[in-house]
PDB file of C-alpha atoms in Angstrom:
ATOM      1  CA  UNK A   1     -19.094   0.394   2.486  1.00  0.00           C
ATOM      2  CA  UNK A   2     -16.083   1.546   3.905  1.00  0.00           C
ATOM      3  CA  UNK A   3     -13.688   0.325   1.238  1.00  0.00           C
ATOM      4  CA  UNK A   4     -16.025   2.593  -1.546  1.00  0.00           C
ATOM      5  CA  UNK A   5     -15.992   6.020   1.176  1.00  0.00           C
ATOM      6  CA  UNK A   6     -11.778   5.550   1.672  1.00  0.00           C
ATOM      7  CA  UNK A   7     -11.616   5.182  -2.019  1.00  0.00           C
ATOM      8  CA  UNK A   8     -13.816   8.294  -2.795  1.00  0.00           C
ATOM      9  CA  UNK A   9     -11.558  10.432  -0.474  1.00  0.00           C
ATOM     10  CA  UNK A  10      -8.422   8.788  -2.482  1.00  0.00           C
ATOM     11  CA  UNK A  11      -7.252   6.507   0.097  1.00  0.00           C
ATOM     12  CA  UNK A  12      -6.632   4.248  -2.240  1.00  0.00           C
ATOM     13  CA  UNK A  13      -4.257   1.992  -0.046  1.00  0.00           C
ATOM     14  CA  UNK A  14      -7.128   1.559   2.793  1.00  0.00           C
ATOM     15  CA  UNK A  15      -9.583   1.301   0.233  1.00  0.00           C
ATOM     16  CA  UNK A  16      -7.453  -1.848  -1.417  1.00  0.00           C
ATOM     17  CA  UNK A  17      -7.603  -3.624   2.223  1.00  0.00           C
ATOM     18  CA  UNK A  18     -10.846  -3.099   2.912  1.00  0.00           C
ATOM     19  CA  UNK A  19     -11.769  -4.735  -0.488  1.00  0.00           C
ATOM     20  CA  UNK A  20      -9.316  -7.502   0.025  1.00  0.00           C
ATOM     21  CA  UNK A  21     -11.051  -8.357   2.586  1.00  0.00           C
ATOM     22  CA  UNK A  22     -14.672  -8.063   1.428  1.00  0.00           C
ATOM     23  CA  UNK A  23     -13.202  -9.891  -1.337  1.00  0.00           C
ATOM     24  CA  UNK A  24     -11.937 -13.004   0.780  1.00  0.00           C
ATOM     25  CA  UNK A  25     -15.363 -12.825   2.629  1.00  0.00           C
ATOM     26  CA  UNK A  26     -17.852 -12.877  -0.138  1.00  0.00           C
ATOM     27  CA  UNK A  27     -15.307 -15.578  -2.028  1.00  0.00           C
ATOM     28  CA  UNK A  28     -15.402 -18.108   1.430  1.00  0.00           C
ATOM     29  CA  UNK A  29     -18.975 -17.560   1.685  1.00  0.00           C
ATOM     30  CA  UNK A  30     -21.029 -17.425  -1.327  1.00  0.00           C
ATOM     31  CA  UNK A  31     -18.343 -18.697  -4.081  1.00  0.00           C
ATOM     32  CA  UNK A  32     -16.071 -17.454  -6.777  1.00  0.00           C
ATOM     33  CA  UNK A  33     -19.070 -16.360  -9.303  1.00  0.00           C
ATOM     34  CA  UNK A  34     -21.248 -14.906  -6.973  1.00  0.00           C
ATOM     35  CA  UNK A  35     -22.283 -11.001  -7.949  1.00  0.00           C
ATOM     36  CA  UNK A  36     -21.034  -9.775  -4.989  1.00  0.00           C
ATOM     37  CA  UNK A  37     -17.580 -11.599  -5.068  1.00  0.00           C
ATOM     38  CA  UNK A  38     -17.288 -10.055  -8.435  1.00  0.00           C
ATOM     39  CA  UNK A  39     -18.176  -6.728  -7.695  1.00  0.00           C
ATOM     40  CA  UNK A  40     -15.946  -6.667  -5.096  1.00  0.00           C
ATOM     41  CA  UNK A  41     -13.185  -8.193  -7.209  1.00  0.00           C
ATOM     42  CA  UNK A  42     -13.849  -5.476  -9.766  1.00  0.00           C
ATOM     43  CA  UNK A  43     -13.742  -2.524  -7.028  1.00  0.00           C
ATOM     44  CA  UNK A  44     -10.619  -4.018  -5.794  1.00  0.00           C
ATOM     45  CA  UNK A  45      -9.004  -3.671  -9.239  1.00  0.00           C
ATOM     46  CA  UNK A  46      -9.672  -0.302  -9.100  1.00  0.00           C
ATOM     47  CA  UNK A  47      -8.334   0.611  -5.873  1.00  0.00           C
ATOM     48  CA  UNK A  48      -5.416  -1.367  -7.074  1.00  0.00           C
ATOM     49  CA  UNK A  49      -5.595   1.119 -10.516  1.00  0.00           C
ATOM     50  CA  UNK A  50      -6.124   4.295  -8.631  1.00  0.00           C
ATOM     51  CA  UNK A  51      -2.781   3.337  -6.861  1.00  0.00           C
ATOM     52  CA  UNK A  52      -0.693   3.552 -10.268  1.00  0.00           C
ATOM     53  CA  UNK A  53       2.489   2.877 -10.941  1.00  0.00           C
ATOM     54  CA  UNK A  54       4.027  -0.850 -10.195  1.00  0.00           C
ATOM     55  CA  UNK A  55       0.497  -1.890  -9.295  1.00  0.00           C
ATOM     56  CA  UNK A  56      -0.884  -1.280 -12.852  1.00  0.00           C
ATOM     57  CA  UNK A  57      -0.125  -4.566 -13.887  1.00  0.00           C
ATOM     58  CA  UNK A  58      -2.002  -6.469 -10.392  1.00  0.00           C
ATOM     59  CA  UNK A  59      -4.525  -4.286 -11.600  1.00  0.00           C
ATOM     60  CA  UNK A  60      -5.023  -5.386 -14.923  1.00  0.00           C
ATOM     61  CA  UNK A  61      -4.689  -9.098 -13.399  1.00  0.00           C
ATOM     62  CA  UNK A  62      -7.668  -8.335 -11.341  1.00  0.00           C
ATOM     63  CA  UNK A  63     -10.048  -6.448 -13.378  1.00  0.00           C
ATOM     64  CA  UNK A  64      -9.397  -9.230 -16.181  1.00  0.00           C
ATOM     65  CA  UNK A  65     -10.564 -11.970 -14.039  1.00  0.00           C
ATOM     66  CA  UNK A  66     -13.688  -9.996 -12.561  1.00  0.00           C
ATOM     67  CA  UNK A  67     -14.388  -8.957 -16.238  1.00  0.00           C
ATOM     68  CA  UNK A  68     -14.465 -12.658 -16.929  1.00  0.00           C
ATOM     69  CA  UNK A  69     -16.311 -13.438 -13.931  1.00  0.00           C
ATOM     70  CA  UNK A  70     -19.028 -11.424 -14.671  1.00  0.00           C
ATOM     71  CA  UNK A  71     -19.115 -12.045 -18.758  1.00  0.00           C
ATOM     72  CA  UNK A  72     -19.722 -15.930 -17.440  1.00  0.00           C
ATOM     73  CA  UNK A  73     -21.922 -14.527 -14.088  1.00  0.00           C
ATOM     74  CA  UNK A  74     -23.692 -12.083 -15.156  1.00  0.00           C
ATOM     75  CA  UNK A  75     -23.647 -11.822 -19.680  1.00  0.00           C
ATOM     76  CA  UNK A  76     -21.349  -9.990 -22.165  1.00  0.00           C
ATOM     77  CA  UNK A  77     -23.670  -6.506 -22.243  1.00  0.00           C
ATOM     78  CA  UNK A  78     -24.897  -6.217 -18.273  1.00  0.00           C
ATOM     79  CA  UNK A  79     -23.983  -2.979 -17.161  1.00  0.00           C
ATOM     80  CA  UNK A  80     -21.972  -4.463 -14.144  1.00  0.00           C
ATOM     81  CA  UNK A  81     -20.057  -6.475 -16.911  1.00  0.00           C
ATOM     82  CA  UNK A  82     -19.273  -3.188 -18.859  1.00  0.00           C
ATOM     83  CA  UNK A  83     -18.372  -1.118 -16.147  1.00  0.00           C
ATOM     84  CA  UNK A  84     -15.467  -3.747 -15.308  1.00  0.00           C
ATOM     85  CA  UNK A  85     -14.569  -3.635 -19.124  1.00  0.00           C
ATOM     86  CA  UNK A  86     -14.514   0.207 -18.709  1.00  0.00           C
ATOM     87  CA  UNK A  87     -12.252  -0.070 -15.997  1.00  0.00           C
ATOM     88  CA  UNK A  88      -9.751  -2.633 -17.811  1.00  0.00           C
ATOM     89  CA  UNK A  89      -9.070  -0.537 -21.050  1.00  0.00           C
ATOM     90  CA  UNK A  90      -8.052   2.707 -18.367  1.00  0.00           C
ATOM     91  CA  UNK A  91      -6.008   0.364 -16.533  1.00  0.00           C
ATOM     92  CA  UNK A  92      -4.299  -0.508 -20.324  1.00  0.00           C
ATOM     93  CA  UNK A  93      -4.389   2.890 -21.664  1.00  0.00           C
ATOM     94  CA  UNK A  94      -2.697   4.125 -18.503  1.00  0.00           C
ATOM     95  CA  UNK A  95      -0.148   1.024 -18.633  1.00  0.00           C
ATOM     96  CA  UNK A  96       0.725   2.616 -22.348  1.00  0.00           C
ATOM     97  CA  UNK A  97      -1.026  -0.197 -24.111  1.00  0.00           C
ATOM     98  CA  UNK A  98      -3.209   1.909 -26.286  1.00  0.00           C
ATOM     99  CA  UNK A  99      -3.745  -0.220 -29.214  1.00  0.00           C
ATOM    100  CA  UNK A 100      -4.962  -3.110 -27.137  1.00  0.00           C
ATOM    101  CA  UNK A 101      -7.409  -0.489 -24.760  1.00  0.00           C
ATOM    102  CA  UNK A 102      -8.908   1.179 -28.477  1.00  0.00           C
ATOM    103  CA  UNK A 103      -9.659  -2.267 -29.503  1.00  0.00           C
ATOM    104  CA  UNK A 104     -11.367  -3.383 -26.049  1.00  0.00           C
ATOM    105  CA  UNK A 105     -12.962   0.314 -26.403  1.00  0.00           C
ATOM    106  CA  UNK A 106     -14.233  -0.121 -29.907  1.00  0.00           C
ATOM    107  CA  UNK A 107     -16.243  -3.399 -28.694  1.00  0.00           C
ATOM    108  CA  UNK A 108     -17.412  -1.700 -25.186  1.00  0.00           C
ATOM    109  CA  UNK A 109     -19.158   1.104 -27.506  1.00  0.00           C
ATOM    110  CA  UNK A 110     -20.494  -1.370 -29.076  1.00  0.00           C
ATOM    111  CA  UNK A 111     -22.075  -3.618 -26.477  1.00  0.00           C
ATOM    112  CA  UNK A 112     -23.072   0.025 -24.672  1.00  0.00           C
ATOM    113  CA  UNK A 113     -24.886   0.622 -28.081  1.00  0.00           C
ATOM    114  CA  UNK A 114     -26.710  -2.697 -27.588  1.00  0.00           C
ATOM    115  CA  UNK A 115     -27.308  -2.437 -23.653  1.00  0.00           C
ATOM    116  CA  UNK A 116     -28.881   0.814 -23.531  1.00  0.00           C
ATOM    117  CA  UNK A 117     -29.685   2.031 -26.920  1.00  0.00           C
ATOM    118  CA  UNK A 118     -27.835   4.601 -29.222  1.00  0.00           C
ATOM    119  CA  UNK A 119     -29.752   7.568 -27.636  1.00  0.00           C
ATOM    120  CA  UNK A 120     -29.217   6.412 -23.583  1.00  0.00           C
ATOM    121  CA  UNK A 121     -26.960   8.958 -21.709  1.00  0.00           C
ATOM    122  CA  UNK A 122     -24.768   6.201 -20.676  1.00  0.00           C
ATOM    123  CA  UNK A 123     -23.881   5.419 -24.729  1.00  0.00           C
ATOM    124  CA  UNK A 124     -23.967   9.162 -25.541  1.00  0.00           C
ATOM    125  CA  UNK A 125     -21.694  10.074 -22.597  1.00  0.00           C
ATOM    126  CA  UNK A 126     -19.446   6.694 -23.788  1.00  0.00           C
ATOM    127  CA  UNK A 127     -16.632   4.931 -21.615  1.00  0.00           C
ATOM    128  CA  UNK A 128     -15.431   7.042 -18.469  1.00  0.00           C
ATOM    129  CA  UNK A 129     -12.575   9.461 -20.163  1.00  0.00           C
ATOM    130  CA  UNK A 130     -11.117  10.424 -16.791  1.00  0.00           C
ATOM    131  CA  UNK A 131      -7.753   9.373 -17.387  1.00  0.00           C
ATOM    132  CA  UNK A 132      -4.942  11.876 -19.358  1.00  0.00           C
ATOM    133  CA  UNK A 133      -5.369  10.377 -23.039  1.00  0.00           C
ATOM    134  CA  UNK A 134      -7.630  13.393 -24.800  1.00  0.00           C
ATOM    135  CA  UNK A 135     -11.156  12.975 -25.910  1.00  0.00           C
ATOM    136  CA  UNK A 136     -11.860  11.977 -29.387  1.00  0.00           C
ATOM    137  CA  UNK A 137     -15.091  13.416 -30.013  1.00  0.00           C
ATOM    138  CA  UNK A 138     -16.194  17.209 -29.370  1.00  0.00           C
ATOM    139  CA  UNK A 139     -17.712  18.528 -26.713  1.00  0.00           C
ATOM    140  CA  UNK A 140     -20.499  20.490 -25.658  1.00  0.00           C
ATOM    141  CA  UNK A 141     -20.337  22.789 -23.145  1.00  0.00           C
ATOM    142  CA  UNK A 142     -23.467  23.526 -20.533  1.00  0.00           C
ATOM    143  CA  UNK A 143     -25.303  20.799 -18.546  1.00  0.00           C
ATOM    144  CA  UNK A 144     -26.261  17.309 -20.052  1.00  0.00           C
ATOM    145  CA  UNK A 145     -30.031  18.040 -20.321  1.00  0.00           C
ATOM    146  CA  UNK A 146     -29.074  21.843 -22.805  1.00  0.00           C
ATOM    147  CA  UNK A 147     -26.642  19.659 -25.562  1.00  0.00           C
ATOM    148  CA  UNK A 148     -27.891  18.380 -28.914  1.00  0.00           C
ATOM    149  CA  UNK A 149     -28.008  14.591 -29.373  1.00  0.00           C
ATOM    150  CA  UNK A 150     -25.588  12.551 -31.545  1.00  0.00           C
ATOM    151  CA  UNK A 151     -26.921   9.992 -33.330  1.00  0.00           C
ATOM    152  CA  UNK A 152     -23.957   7.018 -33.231  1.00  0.00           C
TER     153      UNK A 152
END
């Protein structure tokens, strides 16, 4: 969609409308549960995160309530489910709320462990680390398909 190409160029703001108004769409027309309303309720919360600053908190607010969503939608360890829940501890760890993002971390390992296995790429790789706090666990340089396999 639109919304997903203006947010991959980092216009966040532009992105944020276009979701909103996906968002309204999808809610009008196929209800408040719907898969698409909630992905497009999640991908709203991050154009709202990407945007930083006093919009952390309408962030959180958003990805909260399409984590929900999709937990009742969807089920606790769907990958759409975890992805929001991936989203929701940056938005905390970037608010400063570290203790509460670990804890929501510790359990999204966990549920990734049970999704996909402990030897998936998606569980080895673990929750997306591309915001400042530093890595925990060492890494390996060269390409995914060259680096030895931790068992978890």
């Amino acid at each position: 969609t639109l919304a997903y190409v203006l947010k991959k160029l980092g216009r966040f703001r532009e992105s944020e409308e276009h979701y909103r108004a996906c968002h309204e769409v999808h809610r009008e027309t196929m209800g408040p549960e719907h898969y698409e309303t909630l992905r497009t309720l999640s991908n709203l919360g991050d154009a709202v995160l990407q945007q930083g600053g006093a919009r952390l908190t309408e962030a959180e607010a958003l990805l909260r309530q399409a984590y929900e969503g999709r937990t009742r939608a969807l089920r606790p360890d769907h990958p759409d489910t975890l992805g929001t829940l991936d989203k929701l501890v940056r938005c905390l760890d970037t608010q400063g709320e570290h203790a509460r993002a670990e804890e929501l971390e510790t359990g999204l390992l966990d549920a990734m462990r049970r999704a996909f296995g402990p030897e998936d790429d998606k569980t080895m790789a673990g929750p997306s680390r591309n915001w400042r706090r530093p890595v925990r666990r060492a890494t390996v340089p060269g390409p995914p398909s060259q680096r030895p396999r931790a068992r978890l």
